[in-house]
């Protein structure tokens, strides 16, 4: 009887509710895992180990967070904390090597939206392989269309009609029909359900020990609140909790492993609770605790000495230990973060030498070397003369790189094998804005350079052996912003095949993927597969259509990137990408190449993570999804056919996967959760059962590496051994290439030399800016140099004979030449120098024999020197200028064939420390006023003055320190002067009162005031305010009429200004007669000693008018003679005359006394004198009508005038 499906609203509502609840409960959960011992496919060029593996995760609250752990940081250098050469490596500033042996199913955010359909309906568009089981809804939760907890499976169907095809047929992948079972065990980390981070160390290399540190990181508090340490001794079958062995209340933050001895473990406690180390020498079985007196930010282990460690503290100090952290020695302070390195030259000399970038007292950066047990100032080595740019030191293999910016342009320097630094030579007009060192493998530097006209792309350059001369390898390589704001270059070095790279190049706003087999000498597009996954033909013709790959690699070994390869499987490359005219983020599929990129096959139409097992003999694929899964796919024939295996009985939310380190990699651990709140589930998957036996010789076949049929790759023919696809035996240890035979050299083995460019006919010809004869410019008569043919053999190319002799540079005798192109520069490229300091001049010749020439240098200050050979100028010519000024430095180089001259104008300055604006306190309207900027020291070199008047928005710029101006409006006006001396700009601001008329009077004080006068502006301002208040209280005169300015110097004196003021209700201002009345009242009170103030308890200060008073100067003592009395009377009459002059003479303008200057030179500058002390001229003790009094004060910026008005 036929059943008819009806509409039941309640059932559908329930289904919709549970579906919505499931997606929002489980779809955005995740946890964070980091690895301490994971394999990498290529040696990335890392800048420095910082805080380890950077994760991006979705937390239990659905937030995306990122967190670093001590270990390695991306950049331009190798060997990080807790990892060895084959451990997981990262690269922040460049695309790192792909951790192809680790992956995670949840990291990728592209989640298929097409849902499964029931049998009989059309197949879903997005599923290439058989669809995973429907997600388990949790214990007791109903599944749509079935009973609670049931799982709907699809059986007996192959995806998209791909079943039944033989491996390799029409390029389509074959998928098995039978579901197989892998041997696995599951262990739950009980009690850690809330923990959202995990760090794992798997010793590998015949060790069964696995260590796991789980943590609860509170993103709101920004700290770790709980931790647990677990240890397994049976390859992850069971785990023991070790919290009691490290301390039940101890909160652990980081896990470190010695890269040269995996038995040595180091645990770091959370510094917010305590700063301690726990050290184990038996693979984490037991621990000893050691207290620290500093907080560790990152560690750097020595690449060979297992007990040697460098520790970088949170306060930028660098410590060293030779006892695996049991004792520490302070090496250096003010070390730049991530800029300290072990000496790692191939020769291994000086293993205890440390390279670091330190900040000097004056804030500059300097490259320093020292011994790890003795890093005192006396033992410092300074390989690079002078300062470098901050955060620019890179020490990598045989190379050291620094950057120095001058003239607004960065200049890059390299030292090869610790020899003297040489400026790196890029094409003349590349004008780089940014540079990243990608690789220093095989005695050659591979660099990405962003040139002046690039924004989101970089050009790839490759160097000679010394890392000095660079030639272009590929233009306009796509770049992007990394997770930490670092630059990511779309370049991938294929593991296992020397000289093979993939790069995404931007052409006409389209990004296309290119491949090279000879280190960038030749690039070509990728040929798309002939058929799709179903076996349908793909019509894609080069160059209009090709295969494009995403080259992003994961910074976390638990999460896969978009591409993977492995040293032990040199022919296999797995990557995600698309077919078309350009790289796209849509319609992404998975592709595999089993012949080193010559041909490709589509293997999945959804993104999968791929793990290499058994030296690449088995590929494991796990779908990227946020849903729980329990199946994975295995391929024994390099991705041609796939078999479905279940690895757990219940679907698991996968957080990460880790494969066993070592040669064979046959065990992996899957980390995940069964539900939103469940404990960590560790699923150990053992693949040994899928192999019948170990492989024997007859199980292999030879395979020759080639590039589109060309067998000579990098000058050699290489034949590898591959397991036959029908065999399911275990390979074991990787044997490498079977045979390697050198090829005869052809033109394809040579690239263009520095200064040459390849033209359309294939020839390398000089660029327009390059003079081939310049190679001999440093050559001395009687010596020889290599005369370039325009070609140079690709570094590490092994070809022999053939055209090698024709293209190789020939030794040639140095010609005798007259000096030409003479230049003299300073070592730092600047045209300024500081008085009393060494200036280093460099003499350079474009052509000529400098070593056999006479060099004459005139420094322009009366001193000249001569040199008879180059050896005297190798480190530059040093000179000290004792005076400031502009000096004309001339140099002449002369030999028997001619001479040449060069001139340099050097500005020698003295640091400007103080600026004081000398300005009248009061002036009359429409009268010229002089303003002078008084400097300390007075002679500092070339200066620029910027004057601002009132509210004017346009300044007046002068080269003189004095200006004259007038004010046409009465009131208070501000004047600001800014003085620019080199990189220093100081300023002072003053206020001037402008009136039509005024009166002024000099004041004096009780002598005891001098005992309390520190002669600083602040004290003078306060005393001015107190004196003004005392005058107002004694006379009753409005404060609007009074302005008081205490003058600098001793004895203490002041200037009293009597100003006109119009009340709000008055029609006219005060007249001249009114000012006279106010003046008389003030003088009367002053002469009557009625103006006084209390400086401090018991210290009373009287204020006097500084002229003769009307009181009789009579001495009543009888012993005085009549002549003395006559003298006293004469003085009285003089005083009366002065008083009469005051009464009837109107004020006239005056000018201020100038301070005595100090010369800024090496001998006379006395730093011990008080900066505010100036010797000033004293004024006559009289009252002046309308006069202006000023006093210069040697004070610093923004000084307020020492007077009070209002």
mmCIF file of C-alpha atoms in Angstrom, residues 765-1022:
data_model
loop_
_atom_site.group_PDB
_atom_site.id
_atom_site.type_symbol
_atom_site.label_atom_id
_atom_site.label_comp_id
_atom_site.label_asym_id
_atom_site.label_seq_id
_atom_site.Cartn_x
_atom_site.Cartn_y
_atom_site.Cartn_z
ATOM 1 C CA UNK A 765 72.041 43.085 -22.834
ATOM 2 C CA UNK A 766 73.070 45.969 -20.552
ATOM 3 C CA UNK A 767 70.234 48.024 -19.085
ATOM 4 C CA UNK A 768 70.162 51.685 -20.067
ATOM 5 C CA UNK A 769 71.379 52.743 -16.617
ATOM 6 C CA UNK A 770 74.245 50.266 -16.379
ATOM 7 C CA UNK A 771 77.862 50.812 -17.445
ATOM 8 C CA UNK A 772 79.586 47.414 -17.798
ATOM 9 C CA UNK A 773 83.011 48.991 -17.238
ATOM 10 C CA UNK A 774 81.960 50.002 -13.731
ATOM 11 C CA UNK A 775 82.899 46.522 -12.479
ATOM 12 C CA UNK A 776 86.528 47.571 -12.640
ATOM 13 C CA UNK A 777 86.073 50.811 -10.719
ATOM 14 C CA UNK A 778 87.475 49.332 -7.499
ATOM 15 C CA UNK A 779 90.176 47.477 -9.333
ATOM 16 C CA UNK A 780 93.844 48.410 -8.831
ATOM 17 C CA UNK A 781 96.483 48.401 -11.503
ATOM 18 C CA UNK A 782 98.277 45.061 -11.507
ATOM 19 C CA UNK A 783 95.266 43.173 -10.155
ATOM 20 C CA UNK A 784 92.482 41.394 -12.025
ATOM 21 C CA UNK A 785 88.686 41.343 -11.940
ATOM 22 C CA UNK A 786 85.918 39.199 -13.397
ATOM 23 C CA UNK A 787 84.604 40.756 -16.573
ATOM 24 C CA UNK A 788 80.964 39.729 -16.940
ATOM 25 C CA UNK A 789 79.652 38.268 -20.173
ATOM 26 C CA UNK A 790 76.167 39.423 -19.224
ATOM 27 C CA UNK A 791 75.275 35.965 -17.923
ATOM 28 C CA UNK A 792 75.745 34.080 -14.678
ATOM 29 C CA UNK A 793 74.975 30.454 -13.947
ATOM 30 C CA UNK A 794 71.968 29.836 -11.745
ATOM 31 C CA UNK A 795 73.263 29.169 -8.246
ATOM 32 C CA UNK A 796 73.192 25.455 -7.328
ATOM 33 C CA UNK A 797 72.903 24.475 -10.983
ATOM 34 C CA UNK A 798 75.033 21.361 -11.530
ATOM 35 C CA UNK A 799 75.536 21.431 -15.296
ATOM 36 C CA UNK A 800 78.991 20.930 -16.751
ATOM 37 C CA UNK A 801 80.828 21.750 -19.992
ATOM 38 C CA UNK A 802 78.702 22.840 -22.956
ATOM 39 C CA UNK A 803 78.385 26.650 -23.111
ATOM 40 C CA UNK A 804 79.661 27.130 -19.596
ATOM 41 C CA UNK A 805 82.994 28.517 -20.757
ATOM 42 C CA UNK A 806 81.352 30.988 -23.121
ATOM 43 C CA UNK A 807 78.915 32.401 -20.549
ATOM 44 C CA UNK A 808 81.201 32.402 -17.514
ATOM 45 C CA UNK A 809 82.810 35.716 -16.478
ATOM 46 C CA UNK A 810 86.459 35.986 -17.517
ATOM 47 C CA UNK A 811 89.314 37.275 -15.340
ATOM 48 C CA UNK A 812 90.798 40.427 -16.800
ATOM 49 C CA UNK A 813 93.685 42.695 -15.847
ATOM 50 C CA UNK A 814 92.646 45.920 -14.189
ATOM 51 C CA UNK A 815 93.196 48.849 -16.552
ATOM 52 C CA UNK A 816 94.901 52.031 -15.479
ATOM 53 C CA UNK A 817 92.347 54.835 -15.451
ATOM 54 C CA UNK A 818 92.262 58.477 -14.525
ATOM 55 C CA UNK A 819 89.973 59.217 -11.549
ATOM 56 C CA UNK A 820 86.404 59.908 -12.669
ATOM 57 C CA UNK A 821 83.115 60.219 -10.834
ATOM 58 C CA UNK A 822 84.604 61.280 -7.493
ATOM 59 C CA UNK A 823 82.125 61.623 -4.616
ATOM 60 C CA UNK A 824 82.558 62.537 -0.976
ATOM 61 C CA UNK A 825 79.750 61.716 1.448
ATOM 62 C CA UNK A 826 79.342 61.256 5.176
ATOM 63 C CA UNK A 827 79.013 57.731 6.497
ATOM 64 C CA UNK A 828 75.387 58.301 7.508
ATOM 65 C CA UNK A 829 74.523 60.138 4.297
ATOM 66 C CA UNK A 830 73.617 63.347 6.142
ATOM 67 C CA UNK A 831 74.837 66.871 5.454
ATOM 68 C CA UNK A 832 74.733 67.877 9.107
ATOM 69 C CA UNK A 833 77.051 67.075 11.981
ATOM 70 C CA UNK A 834 77.233 67.984 15.632
ATOM 71 C CA UNK A 835 79.995 70.144 16.982
ATOM 72 C CA UNK A 836 82.619 68.236 18.949
ATOM 73 C CA UNK A 837 81.664 64.843 17.486
ATOM 74 C CA UNK A 838 83.439 62.684 14.950
ATOM 75 C CA UNK A 839 82.346 63.087 11.338
ATOM 76 C CA UNK A 840 83.263 60.216 9.016
ATOM 77 C CA UNK A 841 83.764 61.059 5.344
ATOM 78 C CA UNK A 842 83.735 58.376 2.647
ATOM 79 C CA UNK A 843 85.569 58.911 -0.643
ATOM 80 C CA UNK A 844 84.152 57.029 -3.639
ATOM 81 C CA UNK A 845 85.284 56.759 -7.248
ATOM 82 C CA UNK A 846 83.192 55.529 -10.145
ATOM 83 C CA UNK A 847 86.300 54.866 -12.218
ATOM 84 C CA UNK A 848 89.991 54.943 -11.442
ATOM 85 C CA UNK A 849 92.607 53.326 -9.261
ATOM 86 C CA UNK A 850 91.852 54.781 -5.860
ATOM 87 C CA UNK A 851 94.424 52.560 -4.175
ATOM 88 C CA UNK A 852 97.281 54.040 -6.172
ATOM 89 C CA UNK A 853 96.101 57.653 -6.065
ATOM 90 C CA UNK A 854 96.914 60.629 -3.866
ATOM 91 C CA UNK A 855 93.890 61.752 -1.844
ATOM 92 C CA UNK A 856 93.798 65.300 -0.448
ATOM 93 C CA UNK A 857 90.964 66.423 1.821
ATOM 94 C CA UNK A 858 90.420 70.006 3.039
ATOM 95 C CA UNK A 859 87.833 70.074 5.848
ATOM 96 C CA UNK A 860 87.140 73.786 5.424
ATOM 97 C CA UNK A 861 88.116 74.764 8.969
ATOM 98 C CA UNK A 862 91.786 75.320 8.296
ATOM 99 C CA UNK A 863 92.724 71.641 8.552
ATOM 100 C CA UNK A 864 93.688 69.450 5.574
ATOM 101 C CA UNK A 865 95.036 65.888 5.293
ATOM 102 C CA UNK A 866 96.573 63.743 2.558
ATOM 103 C CA UNK A 867 96.537 59.989 1.996
ATOM 104 C CA UNK A 868 98.834 58.047 -0.263
ATOM 105 C CA UNK A 869 96.737 54.865 -0.595
ATOM 106 C CA UNK A 870 93.275 53.451 -0.079
ATOM 107 C CA UNK A 871 94.038 51.643 3.154
ATOM 108 C CA UNK A 872 93.820 54.921 5.039
ATOM 109 C CA UNK A 873 90.244 55.497 3.899
ATOM 110 C CA UNK A 874 88.706 52.027 4.134
ATOM 111 C CA UNK A 875 86.980 52.937 7.382
ATOM 112 C CA UNK A 876 86.411 56.527 6.308
ATOM 113 C CA UNK A 877 88.202 59.757 7.080
ATOM 114 C CA UNK A 878 87.307 61.057 10.529
ATOM 115 C CA UNK A 879 87.352 64.692 11.644
ATOM 116 C CA UNK A 880 86.039 66.721 14.597
ATOM 117 C CA UNK A 881 84.766 70.279 14.098
ATOM 118 C CA UNK A 882 85.307 72.583 17.070
ATOM 119 C CA UNK A 883 83.036 75.390 15.832
ATOM 120 C CA UNK A 884 79.596 75.658 14.293
ATOM 121 C CA UNK A 885 78.981 76.893 10.788
ATOM 122 C CA UNK A 886 78.827 75.750 7.167
ATOM 123 C CA UNK A 887 82.104 74.254 6.013
ATOM 124 C CA UNK A 888 83.211 73.615 2.451
ATOM 125 C CA UNK A 889 84.847 70.189 2.370
ATOM 126 C CA UNK A 890 86.882 69.541 -0.767
ATOM 127 C CA UNK A 891 88.603 66.354 -1.888
ATOM 128 C CA UNK A 892 90.968 65.810 -4.788
ATOM 129 C CA UNK A 893 92.124 62.423 -6.097
ATOM 130 C CA UNK A 894 95.115 62.413 -8.392
ATOM 131 C CA UNK A 895 97.204 59.784 -10.146
ATOM 132 C CA UNK A 896 99.593 59.746 -13.082
ATOM 133 C CA UNK A 897 96.683 59.672 -15.565
ATOM 134 C CA UNK A 898 94.672 62.582 -14.228
ATOM 135 C CA UNK A 899 92.688 63.956 -11.290
ATOM 136 C CA UNK A 900 89.151 64.689 -10.142
ATOM 137 C CA UNK A 901 87.586 66.956 -7.503
ATOM 138 C CA UNK A 902 84.473 66.875 -5.367
ATOM 139 C CA UNK A 903 82.907 69.303 -2.888
ATOM 140 C CA UNK A 904 80.632 68.754 0.105
ATOM 141 C CA UNK A 905 79.016 71.538 2.144
ATOM 142 C CA UNK A 906 78.662 70.367 5.734
ATOM 143 C CA UNK A 907 76.477 72.113 8.300
ATOM 144 C CA UNK A 908 77.983 71.788 11.781
ATOM 145 C CA UNK A 909 75.503 72.609 14.522
ATOM 146 C CA UNK A 910 75.265 72.686 18.274
ATOM 147 C CA UNK A 911 72.142 71.331 19.994
ATOM 148 C CA UNK A 912 69.617 74.092 20.679
ATOM 149 C CA UNK A 913 68.434 73.842 24.286
ATOM 150 C CA UNK A 914 66.467 76.996 25.114
ATOM 151 C CA UNK A 915 64.668 79.808 23.319
ATOM 152 C CA UNK A 916 63.629 83.069 24.972
ATOM 153 C CA UNK A 917 61.601 85.750 23.223
ATOM 154 C CA UNK A 918 62.892 89.185 24.261
ATOM 155 C CA UNK A 919 59.989 91.610 23.995
ATOM 156 C CA UNK A 920 58.813 94.829 25.700
ATOM 157 C CA UNK A 921 56.166 94.273 28.301
ATOM 158 C CA UNK A 922 54.204 97.361 27.214
ATOM 159 C CA UNK A 923 54.352 99.513 24.104
ATOM 160 C CA UNK A 924 52.473 102.402 22.548
ATOM 161 C CA UNK A 925 50.119 102.040 19.632
ATOM 162 C CA UNK A 926 51.545 102.425 16.110
ATOM 163 C CA UNK A 927 55.090 102.459 17.406
ATOM 164 C CA UNK A 928 57.740 100.080 16.093
ATOM 165 C CA UNK A 929 58.645 97.308 18.515
ATOM 166 C CA UNK A 930 61.663 95.052 18.268
ATOM 167 C CA UNK A 931 61.327 91.330 19.125
ATOM 168 C CA UNK A 932 64.416 89.184 19.456
ATOM 169 C CA UNK A 933 64.754 85.397 19.878
ATOM 170 C CA UNK A 934 67.550 84.840 22.396
ATOM 171 C CA UNK A 935 69.081 81.356 22.079
ATOM 172 C CA UNK A 936 71.003 79.182 24.477
ATOM 173 C CA UNK A 937 73.623 78.370 23.355
ATOM 174 C CA UNK A 938 73.817 81.487 21.201
ATOM 175 C CA UNK A 939 75.778 79.847 18.345
ATOM 176 C CA UNK A 940 74.014 76.708 17.106
ATOM 177 C CA UNK A 941 74.403 76.899 13.341
ATOM 178 C CA UNK A 942 71.849 77.437 10.580
ATOM 179 C CA UNK A 943 68.433 78.354 11.971
ATOM 180 C CA UNK A 944 64.937 79.120 10.713
ATOM 181 C CA UNK A 945 62.573 81.400 12.650
ATOM 182 C CA UNK A 946 58.783 81.150 12.380
ATOM 183 C CA UNK A 947 56.830 84.092 13.890
ATOM 184 C CA UNK A 948 53.144 83.968 14.820
ATOM 185 C CA UNK A 949 51.268 87.197 15.705
ATOM 186 C CA UNK A 950 47.998 87.087 17.615
ATOM 187 C CA UNK A 951 45.357 85.043 15.817
ATOM 188 C CA UNK A 952 46.996 85.250 12.399
ATOM 189 C CA UNK A 953 46.901 81.918 10.575
ATOM 190 C CA UNK A 954 49.852 82.741 8.316
ATOM 191 C CA UNK A 955 53.259 82.892 9.982
ATOM 192 C CA UNK A 956 56.247 85.030 9.058
ATOM 193 C CA UNK A 957 59.360 82.960 8.278
ATOM 194 C CA UNK A 958 62.806 84.526 8.540
ATOM 195 C CA UNK A 959 66.437 83.558 8.782
ATOM 196 C CA UNK A 960 67.118 86.347 11.263
ATOM 197 C CA UNK A 961 66.405 86.187 14.978
ATOM 198 C CA UNK A 962 65.012 89.734 15.228
ATOM 199 C CA UNK A 963 62.018 91.421 13.647
ATOM 200 C CA UNK A 964 60.325 94.844 13.924
ATOM 201 C CA UNK A 965 56.585 95.313 13.909
ATOM 202 C CA UNK A 966 53.817 97.679 15.030
ATOM 203 C CA UNK A 967 50.444 97.236 16.714
ATOM 204 C CA UNK A 968 47.550 99.405 15.597
ATOM 205 C CA UNK A 969 44.992 98.157 18.114
ATOM 206 C CA UNK A 970 45.125 98.570 21.858
ATOM 207 C CA UNK A 971 44.932 95.570 24.148
ATOM 208 C CA UNK A 972 46.868 92.399 24.972
ATOM 209 C CA UNK A 973 48.636 90.699 22.059
ATOM 210 C CA UNK A 974 50.565 87.399 21.910
ATOM 211 C CA UNK A 975 53.683 86.704 19.886
ATOM 212 C CA UNK A 976 55.136 83.211 19.380
ATOM 213 C CA UNK A 977 58.488 82.396 17.847
ATOM 214 C CA UNK A 978 59.514 78.883 16.769
ATOM 215 C CA UNK A 979 63.195 78.195 16.126
ATOM 216 C CA UNK A 980 64.118 75.215 13.939
ATOM 217 C CA UNK A 981 67.630 73.818 14.305
ATOM 218 C CA UNK A 982 68.102 70.523 12.464
ATOM 219 C CA UNK A 983 65.541 68.077 13.855
ATOM 220 C CA UNK A 984 64.878 70.270 16.907
ATOM 221 C CA UNK A 985 62.104 72.860 17.089
ATOM 222 C CA UNK A 986 61.676 74.997 20.220
ATOM 223 C CA UNK A 987 59.313 77.887 20.821
ATOM 224 C CA UNK A 988 58.506 80.698 23.250
ATOM 225 C CA UNK A 989 55.363 82.775 23.618
ATOM 226 C CA UNK A 990 55.064 86.266 25.114
ATOM 227 C CA UNK A 991 52.231 88.741 25.662
ATOM 228 C CA UNK A 992 52.618 92.504 25.098
ATOM 229 C CA UNK A 993 50.244 95.277 26.250
ATOM 230 C CA UNK A 994 49.534 98.015 23.696
ATOM 231 C CA UNK A 995 48.248 101.479 24.807
ATOM 232 C CA UNK A 996 48.378 105.044 23.552
ATOM 233 C CA UNK A 997 50.105 106.208 26.772
ATOM 234 C CA UNK A 998 51.336 104.758 30.045
ATOM 235 C CA UNK A 999 53.751 105.421 32.903
ATOM 236 C CA UNK A 1000 56.441 103.183 34.402
ATOM 237 C CA UNK A 1001 58.364 103.102 37.662
ATOM 238 C CA UNK A 1002 61.254 100.955 38.870
ATOM 239 C CA UNK A 1003 60.665 99.127 42.175
ATOM 240 C CA UNK A 1004 63.132 97.702 44.660
ATOM 241 C CA UNK A 1005 62.675 95.396 47.619
ATOM 242 C CA UNK A 1006 64.057 94.678 51.023
ATOM 243 C CA UNK A 1007 67.527 93.101 50.672
ATOM 244 C CA UNK A 1008 66.365 89.924 52.438
ATOM 245 C CA UNK A 1009 64.237 89.055 49.385
ATOM 246 C CA UNK A 1010 67.427 88.212 47.495
ATOM 247 C CA UNK A 1011 68.067 85.337 49.898
ATOM 248 C CA UNK A 1012 64.892 83.633 48.634
ATOM 249 C CA UNK A 1013 65.246 84.469 44.928
ATOM 250 C CA UNK A 1014 66.030 81.306 42.851
ATOM 251 C CA UNK A 1015 65.900 83.494 39.738
ATOM 252 C CA UNK A 1016 63.493 81.351 37.775
ATOM 253 C CA UNK A 1017 60.440 82.517 35.789
ATOM 254 C CA UNK A 1018 57.875 80.776 37.984
ATOM 255 C CA UNK A 1019 59.149 82.521 41.135
ATOM 256 C CA UNK A 1020 59.173 85.900 39.391
ATOM 257 C CA UNK A 1021 55.588 85.416 38.203
ATOM 258 C CA UNK A 1022 54.386 84.602 41.717
#
